XYZ file of C-alpha atoms in Angstrom:
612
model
C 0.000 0.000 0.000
C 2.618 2.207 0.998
C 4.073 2.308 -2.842
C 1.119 2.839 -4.566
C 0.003 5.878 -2.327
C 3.696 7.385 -2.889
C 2.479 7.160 -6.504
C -0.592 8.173 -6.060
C 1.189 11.790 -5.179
C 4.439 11.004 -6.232
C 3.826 26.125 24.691
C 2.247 22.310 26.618
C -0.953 24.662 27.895
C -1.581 26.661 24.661
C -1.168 23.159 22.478
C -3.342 21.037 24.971
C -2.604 17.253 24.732
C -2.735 15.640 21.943
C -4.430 12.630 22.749
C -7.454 12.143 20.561
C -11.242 13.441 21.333
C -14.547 12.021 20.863
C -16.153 8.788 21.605
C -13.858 5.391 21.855
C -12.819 4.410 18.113
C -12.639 0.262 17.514
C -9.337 -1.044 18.170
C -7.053 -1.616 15.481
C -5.460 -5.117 15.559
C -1.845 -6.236 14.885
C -2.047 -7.908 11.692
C -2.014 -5.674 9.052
C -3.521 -4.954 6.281
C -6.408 -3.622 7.992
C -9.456 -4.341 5.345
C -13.066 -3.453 7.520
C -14.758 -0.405 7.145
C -15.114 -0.447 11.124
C -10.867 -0.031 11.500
C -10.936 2.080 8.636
C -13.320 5.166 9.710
C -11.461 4.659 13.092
C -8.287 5.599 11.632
C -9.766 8.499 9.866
C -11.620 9.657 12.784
C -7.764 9.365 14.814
C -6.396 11.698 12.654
C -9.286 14.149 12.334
C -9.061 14.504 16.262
C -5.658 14.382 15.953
C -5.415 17.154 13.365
C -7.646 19.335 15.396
C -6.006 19.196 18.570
C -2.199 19.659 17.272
C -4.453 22.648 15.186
C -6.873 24.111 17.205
C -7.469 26.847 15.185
C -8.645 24.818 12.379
C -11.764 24.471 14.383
C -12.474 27.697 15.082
C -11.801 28.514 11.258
C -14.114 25.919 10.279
C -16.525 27.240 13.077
C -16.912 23.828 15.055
C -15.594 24.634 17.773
C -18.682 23.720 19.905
C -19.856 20.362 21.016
C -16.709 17.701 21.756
C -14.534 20.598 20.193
C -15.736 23.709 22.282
C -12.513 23.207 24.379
C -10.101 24.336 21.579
C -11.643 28.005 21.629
C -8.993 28.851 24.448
C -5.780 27.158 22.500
C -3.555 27.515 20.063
C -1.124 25.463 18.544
C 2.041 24.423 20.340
C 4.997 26.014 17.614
C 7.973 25.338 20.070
C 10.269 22.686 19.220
C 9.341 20.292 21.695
C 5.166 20.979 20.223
C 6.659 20.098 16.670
C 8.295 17.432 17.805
C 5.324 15.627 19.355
C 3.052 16.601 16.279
C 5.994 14.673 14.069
C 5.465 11.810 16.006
C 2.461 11.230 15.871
C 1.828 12.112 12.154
C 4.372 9.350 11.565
C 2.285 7.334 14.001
C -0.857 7.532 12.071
C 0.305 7.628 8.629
C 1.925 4.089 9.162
C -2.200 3.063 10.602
C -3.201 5.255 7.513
C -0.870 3.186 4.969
C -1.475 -0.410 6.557
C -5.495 -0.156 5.187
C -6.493 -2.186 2.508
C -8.423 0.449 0.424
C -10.090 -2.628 -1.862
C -11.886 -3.862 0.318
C -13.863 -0.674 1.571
C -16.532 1.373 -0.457
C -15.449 3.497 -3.030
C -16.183 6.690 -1.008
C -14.247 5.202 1.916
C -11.242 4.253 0.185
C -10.743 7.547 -1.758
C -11.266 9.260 1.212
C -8.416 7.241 2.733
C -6.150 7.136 -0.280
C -6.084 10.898 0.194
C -5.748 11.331 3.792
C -2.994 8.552 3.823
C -1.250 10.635 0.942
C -1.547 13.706 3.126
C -0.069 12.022 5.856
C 2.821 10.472 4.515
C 4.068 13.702 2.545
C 3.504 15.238 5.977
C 5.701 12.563 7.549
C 8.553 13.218 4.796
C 8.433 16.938 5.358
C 9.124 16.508 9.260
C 12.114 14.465 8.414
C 13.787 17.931 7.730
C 15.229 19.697 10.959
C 14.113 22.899 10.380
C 10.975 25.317 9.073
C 7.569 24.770 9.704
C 5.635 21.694 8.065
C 2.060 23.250 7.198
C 0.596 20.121 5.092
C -1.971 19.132 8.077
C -2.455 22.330 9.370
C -5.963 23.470 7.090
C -5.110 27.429 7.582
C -2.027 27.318 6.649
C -1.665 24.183 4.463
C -0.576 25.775 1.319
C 2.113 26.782 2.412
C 5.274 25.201 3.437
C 8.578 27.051 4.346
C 12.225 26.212 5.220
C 12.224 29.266 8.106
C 10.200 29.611 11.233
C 9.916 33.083 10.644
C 9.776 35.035 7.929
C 7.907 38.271 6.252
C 4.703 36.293 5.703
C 5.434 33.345 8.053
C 5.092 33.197 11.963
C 2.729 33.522 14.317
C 2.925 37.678 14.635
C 1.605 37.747 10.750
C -0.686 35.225 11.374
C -2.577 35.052 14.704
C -4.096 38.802 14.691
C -5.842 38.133 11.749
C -6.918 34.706 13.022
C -8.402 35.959 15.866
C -9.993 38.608 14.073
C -11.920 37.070 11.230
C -12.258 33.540 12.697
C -12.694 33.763 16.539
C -16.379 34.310 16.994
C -17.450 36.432 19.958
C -20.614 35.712 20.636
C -20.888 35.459 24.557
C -18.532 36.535 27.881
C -16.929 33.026 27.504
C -15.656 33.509 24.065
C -14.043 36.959 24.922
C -12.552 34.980 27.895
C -11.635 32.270 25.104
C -10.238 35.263 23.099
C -8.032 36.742 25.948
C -6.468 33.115 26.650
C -5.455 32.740 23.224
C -3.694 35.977 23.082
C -1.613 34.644 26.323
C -1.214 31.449 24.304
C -0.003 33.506 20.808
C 2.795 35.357 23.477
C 3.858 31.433 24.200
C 3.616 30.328 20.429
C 6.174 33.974 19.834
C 8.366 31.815 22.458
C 8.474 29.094 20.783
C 9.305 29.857 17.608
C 12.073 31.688 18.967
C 13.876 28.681 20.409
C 13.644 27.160 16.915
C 14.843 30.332 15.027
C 17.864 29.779 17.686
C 17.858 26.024 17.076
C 17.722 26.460 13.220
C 20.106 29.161 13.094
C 22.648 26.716 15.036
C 21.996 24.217 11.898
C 22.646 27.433 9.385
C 19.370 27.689 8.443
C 19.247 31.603 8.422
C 16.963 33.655 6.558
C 18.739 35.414 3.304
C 19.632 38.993 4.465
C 17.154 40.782 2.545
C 14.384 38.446 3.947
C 15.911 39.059 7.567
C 15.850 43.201 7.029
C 12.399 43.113 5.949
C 11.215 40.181 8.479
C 13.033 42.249 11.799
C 11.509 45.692 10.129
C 8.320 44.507 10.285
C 7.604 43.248 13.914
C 9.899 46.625 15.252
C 6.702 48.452 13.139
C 4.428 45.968 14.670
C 6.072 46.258 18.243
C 6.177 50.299 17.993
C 2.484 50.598 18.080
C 0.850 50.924 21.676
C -0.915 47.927 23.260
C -3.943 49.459 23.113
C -3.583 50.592 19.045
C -2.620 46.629 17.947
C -5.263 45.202 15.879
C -5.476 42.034 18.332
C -7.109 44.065 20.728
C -9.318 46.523 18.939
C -10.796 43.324 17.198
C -11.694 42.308 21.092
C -12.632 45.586 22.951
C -14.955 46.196 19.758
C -17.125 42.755 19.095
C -17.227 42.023 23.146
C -18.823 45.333 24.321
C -22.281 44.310 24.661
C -20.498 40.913 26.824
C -18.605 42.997 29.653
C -15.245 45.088 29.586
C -12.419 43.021 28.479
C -10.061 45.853 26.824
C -8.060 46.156 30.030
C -7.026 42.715 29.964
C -6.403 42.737 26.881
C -4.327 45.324 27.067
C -2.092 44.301 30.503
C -1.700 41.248 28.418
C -0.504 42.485 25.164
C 1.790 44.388 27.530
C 3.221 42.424 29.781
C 3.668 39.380 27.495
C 3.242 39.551 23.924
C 4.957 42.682 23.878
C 8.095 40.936 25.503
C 7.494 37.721 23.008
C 8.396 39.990 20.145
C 11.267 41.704 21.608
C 13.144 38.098 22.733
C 12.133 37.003 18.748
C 13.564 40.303 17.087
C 16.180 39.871 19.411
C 16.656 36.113 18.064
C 16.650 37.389 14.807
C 18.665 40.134 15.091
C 21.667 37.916 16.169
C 21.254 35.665 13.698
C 21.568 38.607 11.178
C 25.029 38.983 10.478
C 25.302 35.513 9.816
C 22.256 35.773 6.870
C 23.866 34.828 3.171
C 22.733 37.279 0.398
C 21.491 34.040 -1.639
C 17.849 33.682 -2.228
C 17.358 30.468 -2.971
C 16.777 27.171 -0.645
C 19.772 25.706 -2.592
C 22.038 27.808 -0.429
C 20.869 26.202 2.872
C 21.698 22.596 4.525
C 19.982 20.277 2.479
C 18.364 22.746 0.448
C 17.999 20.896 -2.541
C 16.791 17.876 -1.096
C 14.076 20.621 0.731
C 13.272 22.094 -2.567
C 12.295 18.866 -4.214
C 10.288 18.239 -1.614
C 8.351 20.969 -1.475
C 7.712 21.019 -5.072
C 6.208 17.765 -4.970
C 4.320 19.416 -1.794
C 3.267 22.403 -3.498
C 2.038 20.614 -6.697
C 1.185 17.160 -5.700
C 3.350 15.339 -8.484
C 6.449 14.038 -9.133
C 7.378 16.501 -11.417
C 11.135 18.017 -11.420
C 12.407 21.139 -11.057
C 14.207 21.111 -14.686
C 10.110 19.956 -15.679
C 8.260 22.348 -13.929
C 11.270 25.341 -15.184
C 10.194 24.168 -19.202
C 6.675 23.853 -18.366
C 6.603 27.574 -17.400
C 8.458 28.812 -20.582
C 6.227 26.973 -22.966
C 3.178 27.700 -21.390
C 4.174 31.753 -21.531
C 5.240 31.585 -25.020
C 2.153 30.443 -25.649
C 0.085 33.148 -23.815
C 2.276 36.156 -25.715
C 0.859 34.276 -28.484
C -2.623 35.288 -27.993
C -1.876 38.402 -26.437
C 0.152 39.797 -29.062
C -2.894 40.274 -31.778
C -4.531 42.247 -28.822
C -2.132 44.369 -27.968
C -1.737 45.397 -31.431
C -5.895 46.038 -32.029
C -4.772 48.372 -29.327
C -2.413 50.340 -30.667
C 0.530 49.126 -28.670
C 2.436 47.877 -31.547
C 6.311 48.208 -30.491
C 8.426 45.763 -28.169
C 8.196 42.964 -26.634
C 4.333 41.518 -25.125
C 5.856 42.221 -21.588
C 7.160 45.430 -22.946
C 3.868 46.305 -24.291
C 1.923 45.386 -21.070
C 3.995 47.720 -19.180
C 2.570 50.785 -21.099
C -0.438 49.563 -20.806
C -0.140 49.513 -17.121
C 0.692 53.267 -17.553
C -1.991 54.346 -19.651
C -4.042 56.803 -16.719
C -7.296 55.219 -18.018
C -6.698 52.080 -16.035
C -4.911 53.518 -12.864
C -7.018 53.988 -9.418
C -6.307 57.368 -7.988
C -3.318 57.226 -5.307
C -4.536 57.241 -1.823
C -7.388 56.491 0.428
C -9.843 57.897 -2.916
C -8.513 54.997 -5.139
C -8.782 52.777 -1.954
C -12.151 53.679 -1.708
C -12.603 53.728 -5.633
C -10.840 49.685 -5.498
C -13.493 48.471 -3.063
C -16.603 49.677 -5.225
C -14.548 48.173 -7.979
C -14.435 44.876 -6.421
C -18.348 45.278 -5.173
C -19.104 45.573 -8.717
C -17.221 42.977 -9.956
C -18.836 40.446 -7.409
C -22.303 41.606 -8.123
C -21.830 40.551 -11.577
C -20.588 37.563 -11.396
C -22.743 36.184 -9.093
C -25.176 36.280 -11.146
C -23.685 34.252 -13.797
C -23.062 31.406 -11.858
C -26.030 29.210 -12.756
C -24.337 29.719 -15.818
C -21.056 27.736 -14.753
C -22.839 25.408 -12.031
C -25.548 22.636 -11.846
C -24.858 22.874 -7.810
C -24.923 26.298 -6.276
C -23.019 27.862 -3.284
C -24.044 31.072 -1.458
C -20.553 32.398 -1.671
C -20.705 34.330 1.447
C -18.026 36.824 1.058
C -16.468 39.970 2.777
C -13.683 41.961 1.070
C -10.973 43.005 3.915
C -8.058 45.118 3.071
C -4.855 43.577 4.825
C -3.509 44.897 8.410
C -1.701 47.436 6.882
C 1.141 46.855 9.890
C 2.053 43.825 7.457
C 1.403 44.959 4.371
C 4.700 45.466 2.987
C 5.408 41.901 3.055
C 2.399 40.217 2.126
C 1.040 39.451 -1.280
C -1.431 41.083 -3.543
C -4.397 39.869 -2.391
C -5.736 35.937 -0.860
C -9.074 34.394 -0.152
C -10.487 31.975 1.531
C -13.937 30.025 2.566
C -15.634 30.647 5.502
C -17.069 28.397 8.072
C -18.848 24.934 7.724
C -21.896 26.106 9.697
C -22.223 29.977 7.480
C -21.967 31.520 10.319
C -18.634 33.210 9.174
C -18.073 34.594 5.842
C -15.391 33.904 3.289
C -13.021 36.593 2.547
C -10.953 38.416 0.006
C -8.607 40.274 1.556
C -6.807 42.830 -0.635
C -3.499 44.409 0.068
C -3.689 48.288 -0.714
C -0.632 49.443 0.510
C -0.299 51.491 -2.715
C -3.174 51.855 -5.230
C -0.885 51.014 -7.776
C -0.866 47.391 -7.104
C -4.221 47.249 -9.088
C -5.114 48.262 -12.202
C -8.336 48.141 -13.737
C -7.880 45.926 -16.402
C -6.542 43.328 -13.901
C -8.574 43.679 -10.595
C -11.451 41.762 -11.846
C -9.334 39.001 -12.843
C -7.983 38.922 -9.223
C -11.903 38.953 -7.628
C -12.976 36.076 -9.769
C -9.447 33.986 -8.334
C -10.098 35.047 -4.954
C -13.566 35.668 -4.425
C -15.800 33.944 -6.844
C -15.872 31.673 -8.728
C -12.050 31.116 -7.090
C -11.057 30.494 -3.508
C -14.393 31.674 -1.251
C -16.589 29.840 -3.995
C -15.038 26.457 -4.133
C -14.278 26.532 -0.074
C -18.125 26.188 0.326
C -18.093 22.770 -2.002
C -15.714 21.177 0.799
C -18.045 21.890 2.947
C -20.143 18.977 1.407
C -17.417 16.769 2.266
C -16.265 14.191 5.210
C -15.336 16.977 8.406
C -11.894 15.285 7.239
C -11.673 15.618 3.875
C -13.027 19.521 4.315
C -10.182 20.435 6.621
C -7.543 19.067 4.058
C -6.231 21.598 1.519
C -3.942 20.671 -1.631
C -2.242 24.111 -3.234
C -2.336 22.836 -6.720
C -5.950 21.913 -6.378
C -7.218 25.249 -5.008
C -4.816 27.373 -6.752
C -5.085 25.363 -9.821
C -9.143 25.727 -9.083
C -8.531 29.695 -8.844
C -7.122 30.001 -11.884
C -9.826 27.980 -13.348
C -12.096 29.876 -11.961
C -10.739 33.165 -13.880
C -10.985 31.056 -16.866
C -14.401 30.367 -15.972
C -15.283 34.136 -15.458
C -13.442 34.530 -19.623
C -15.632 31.721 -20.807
C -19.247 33.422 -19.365
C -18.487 36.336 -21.300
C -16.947 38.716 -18.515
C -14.686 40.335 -21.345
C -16.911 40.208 -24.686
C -16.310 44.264 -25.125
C -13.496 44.399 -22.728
C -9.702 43.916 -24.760
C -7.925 45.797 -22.043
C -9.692 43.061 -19.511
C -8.893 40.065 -21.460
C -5.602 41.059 -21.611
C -5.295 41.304 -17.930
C -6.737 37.797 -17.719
C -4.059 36.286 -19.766
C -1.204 38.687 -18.100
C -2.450 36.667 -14.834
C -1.987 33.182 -16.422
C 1.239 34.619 -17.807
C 2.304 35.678 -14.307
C 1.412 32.029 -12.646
C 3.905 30.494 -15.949
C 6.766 32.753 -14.759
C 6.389 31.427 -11.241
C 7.285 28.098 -12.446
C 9.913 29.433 -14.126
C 11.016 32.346 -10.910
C 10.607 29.629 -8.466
C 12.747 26.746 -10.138
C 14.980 29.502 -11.108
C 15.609 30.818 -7.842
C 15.863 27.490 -5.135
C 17.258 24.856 -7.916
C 19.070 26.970 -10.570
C 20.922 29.300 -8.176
C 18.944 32.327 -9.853
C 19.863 35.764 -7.763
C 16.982 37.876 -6.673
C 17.957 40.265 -8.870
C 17.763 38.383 -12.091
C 14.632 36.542 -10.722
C 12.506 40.355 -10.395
C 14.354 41.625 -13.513
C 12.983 38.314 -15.796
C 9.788 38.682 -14.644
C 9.221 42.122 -15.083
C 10.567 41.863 -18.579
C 8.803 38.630 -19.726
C 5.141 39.795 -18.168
C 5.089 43.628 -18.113
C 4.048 43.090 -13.902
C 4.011 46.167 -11.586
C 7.457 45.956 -10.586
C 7.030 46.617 -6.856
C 4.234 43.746 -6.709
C 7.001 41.766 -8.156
C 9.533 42.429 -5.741
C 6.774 41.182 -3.118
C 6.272 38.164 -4.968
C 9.814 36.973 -5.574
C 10.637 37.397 -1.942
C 7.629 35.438 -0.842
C 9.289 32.593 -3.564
C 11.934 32.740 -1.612
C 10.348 31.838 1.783
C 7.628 29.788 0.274
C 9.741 27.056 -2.202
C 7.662 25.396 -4.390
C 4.226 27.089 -3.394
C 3.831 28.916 -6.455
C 4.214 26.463 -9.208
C 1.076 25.187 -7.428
C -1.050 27.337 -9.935
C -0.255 26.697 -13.086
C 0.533 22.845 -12.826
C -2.881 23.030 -11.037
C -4.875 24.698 -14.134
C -3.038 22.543 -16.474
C -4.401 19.559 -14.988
C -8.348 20.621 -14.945
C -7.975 21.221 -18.661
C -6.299 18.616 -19.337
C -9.102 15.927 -17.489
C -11.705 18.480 -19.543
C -10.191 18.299 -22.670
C -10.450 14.540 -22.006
C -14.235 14.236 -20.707
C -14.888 16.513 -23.677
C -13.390 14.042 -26.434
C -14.612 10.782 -24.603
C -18.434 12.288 -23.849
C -18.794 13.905 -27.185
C -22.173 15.685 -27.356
C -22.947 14.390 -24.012
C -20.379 16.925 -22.550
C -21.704 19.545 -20.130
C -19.388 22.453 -19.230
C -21.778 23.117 -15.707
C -22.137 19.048 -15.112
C -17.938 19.454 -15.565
C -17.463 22.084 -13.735
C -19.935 20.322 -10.442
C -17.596 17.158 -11.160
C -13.966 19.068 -9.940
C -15.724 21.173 -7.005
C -18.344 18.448 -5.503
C -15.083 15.814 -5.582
C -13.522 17.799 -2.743
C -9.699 19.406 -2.473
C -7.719 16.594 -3.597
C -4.201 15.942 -4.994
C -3.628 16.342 -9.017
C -3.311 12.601 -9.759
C -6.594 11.149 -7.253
C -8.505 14.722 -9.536
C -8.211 12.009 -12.623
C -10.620 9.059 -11.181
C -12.626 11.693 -10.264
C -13.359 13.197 -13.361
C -13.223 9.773 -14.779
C -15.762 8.779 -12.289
C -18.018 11.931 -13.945
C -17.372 10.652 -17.623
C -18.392 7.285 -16.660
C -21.986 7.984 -14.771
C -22.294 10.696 -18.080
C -21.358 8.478 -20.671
């Protein structure tokens, strides 16, 4: 079993134990391969609890945190080294359980559902076998993400946990404030903790690059400098508890007297670690860092593929797009240099440019309002099975800002009682333009991220709190595709040509991201190619590459991702002839459930066959 699922992908008190929850689960025996359906939903419901108690925010995020969960409102998870190392364990623990089942002789439903949590588990299990960085597979808020540092400009609990506590901690009575104010003691212990690993790592060499370390240490001194009372963490309290008692004090002695300190002792850490940081970008630099990368390619794209693959994949695939974008540019008028040349001036034409400030903040978020309200109603369009797409746009805490990407989404919780949300980073207006901004809403709003989250929710509790990067990315970009295909840009050129400067902008990550952790690329000639080759806003670029650079292998996610759906439709189209159905298609990938690239396949082939 264990072969065919490797091809198949090719502080104590704020962690709480992690013994499992729930009623008693039949015993498994000790003759393996375990073949009833009995052992086998016991396993799964191990690692559920499991996953839930090394993650309690997972249930908060998924809002059920009530019932045999409602003690995980007052945790956190345990990031110190000795929290890690017990998670480790028993991931290893349970992915051996996980690989010992003998899928063939359970129900289809049950033995996907374990083929994929089994796959889950044992690239989990591989990724702990490196020292160092934090392992995010089995962690559903952070899962698509995986990185070789503790700490980093968009890693670690200080970017994190304010805005977990914000959009996902409901307040809805005196005990959940209470809840609240322990988890902000337990985020001061999870600051702790990752500072004995950034000490630990740094002992093994694994040091942020020096440009990563200015910007990392320059944004918790901004975060740091603000009073207590002014940090986001407790505004979000003292404003949503009012009607529930008076809990800003606390909140505010214990942002004070110990997360305050937490993120001195980490800058600290950090800053003595500095003048040991390499200029190199890439992971190849670092101990093992090749062995990492490959790893976290096959992580971040759930395939086998190689870096020297994924690098060619990215090149063709752009070609490709100038392709089609050239005849645009010149209906246009922009008829000199190259198509990234061209996209540049486009990007400077004043017609497409939000005013600077908080007017072409404001001007964005009507944008974006728009933009939702019109696509919403063509989804019956796209979709047999309908979501409600609950959705709130949220710019980002503009205390991290600087280091955090244009824009993500996400779903919100199982029960609807919390919204999705598109959270947009307007730390300059001239991130967006508006020939691309739609484009962006329909990847992370809907049809993208916040739409398909809600199909998950249809799922296995399980299978809804797993995530796979190159299925949800790959589904975002689909989802843009989507948006092309209803008709979005019929008497739009400049819009379509944002569309495909997106898809050209997920190829060059394949080719940025190779380029930088396996082919020694400098930062340098990594921002300088892209610009070139896609015409992209060269400060969002800088952003990007440097979140390459502490997320290897997360952004070749995308495209590999979108590849794959059109690839499976290409075939249900040739194999279902006239019987093909574009909304029956489109039902198939979302009602399947997040799932890795190559288990996507018997899904679709599952659709073609009940079609047929």
């Amino acid at each position: 079993m264990s072969l065919s699922r490797r091809h198949l992908l090719q502080s104590a008190s704020a962690f709480g134990a992690l013994g499992l929850m729930g009623c008693e689960r039949p015993v498994l025996d000790d003759n393996p391969p375990y073949s009833s359906e009995a052992a086998a939903q016991s396993t799964l419901d191990a690692a559920k609890d499991f996953m839930l108690n090394a993650y309690p925010e997972t249930a908060s995020s998924m809002g059920i945190d009530k019932g045999d969960y409602a003690g995980l409102r007052a945790k956190l998870s345990n990031r110190s080294p000795e929290g890690q190392a017990a998670i480790a364990k028993q991931t290893r623990a349970i992915s051996a359980k996980l690989d010992a089942i003998d899928t063939d002789a359970l129900s289809p439903e049950l033995g996907l559902d374990v083929d994929v949590v089994a796959a889950t588990f044992e690239r989990s299990a591989d990724g702990f076998d490196f020292p160092y960085g934090d392992m995010a597979l089995l962690n559903s808020n952070l899962s698509y993400r995986n990185s070789p540092y503790v700490v980093a400009q968009n890693t670690g609990a200080f970017i994190e946990i304010p805005s977990f506590l914000d959009s996902s901690h409901a307040i809805d009575s005196a005990g959940a404030a209470e809840d609240y104010l322990s988890r902000m003691s337990a985020y001061a212990g999870q600051l702790d903790g990752e500072t004995d690993r950034i000490r630990r790592d740094g002992e093994r060499g694994m040091i942020l690059p020096d440009f990563l370390m200015e910007k990392t240490v320059g944004q918790l001194k901004t975060a740091r400098a603000q009073a207590p009372k002014d940090w986001s963490i407790v505004k979000s309290l003292s404003s949503r508890a009012t009607k529930y008692g008076s809990f800003e004090a606390d909140a505010v002695r214990i942002a004070t007297d110990e997360i305050g300190p937490a993120m001195d002792r980490q800058i600290a850490a950090l800053e003595a670690l500095a003048p040991n940081a390499k200029p190199e970008a890439g992971v190849w630099a670092r101990p093992d860092g090749l062995d990492y990368y490959g790893w976290a390619l096959g992580a971040g794209t759930t395939t086998n593929m190689s870096a020297e693959e994924v690098h060619q994949m990215g090149l063709d695939e752009l070609a490709k797009l100038h392709d089609e974008m050239d005849p645009i540019l010149r209906d246009l008028g922009y008829m000199e240099g190259g198509v990234g040349q061209r996209m540049t001036k486009l990007a400077e034409d004043p017609r497409y440019q939000f005013a600077p400030g908080d007017k072409g903040r404001a001007e964005i978020m009507r944008f974006i309002e728009d933009v939702v309200g019109d696509i919403r109603g063509r989804m019956p369009d796209a979709f047999e099975t309908l979501v409600p797409g609950f959705l709130e746009v949220t710019r980002i805490d503009p205390s991290v800002e600087a280091g955090a990407p244009g824009a993500y989404g996400g779903a919100g919780s199982v029960d609807g009682t919390k919204p999705g949300h598109f959270w947009i980073n307007l730390r300059s207006t001239d991130l967006h333009t508006k020939f691309d901004l739609a484009d962006l809403t329909y990847h992370e709003a809907i049809p993208g991220h916040v739409w398909q989250g809600e199909y998950t929710f249809k799922q296995s509790l399980i299978r809804s709190m797993l995530a796979f990067n190159a299925y949800s990315e790959g589904w975002a970009l689909y989802a843009q595709q989507i948006a092309a295909e209803l008709g979005v840009y019929e008497n739009d050129a400049a819009g379509r040509l944002g569309y495909l400067q997106s898809l050209g902008f997920r190829a060059c990550r394949l080719v940025v991201d190779t380029g930088l952790h396996a082919k020694q690329w400098t930062r340098q000639q990594a921002n300088e190619w892209f610009v070139e080759n896609n015409g992209s806003n060269p400060d969002a670029v800088r952003g990007e590459i440097d979140r390459y650079c502490a997320w290897p292998g997360q952004a070749c996610g995308y495209m590999v991702g979108l590849t794959e759906i059109n690839r499976l439709r290409n075939k249900a189209q040739a194999e279902l002839g006239e019987k093909y159905n574009f909304r029956r298609f489109n039902d198939a990938v979302v009602l399947g459930g997040a799932v890795p690239m190559t288990v996507l396949g018997r899904i679709v082939d599952g659709y073609i066959e009940r079609d047929s």
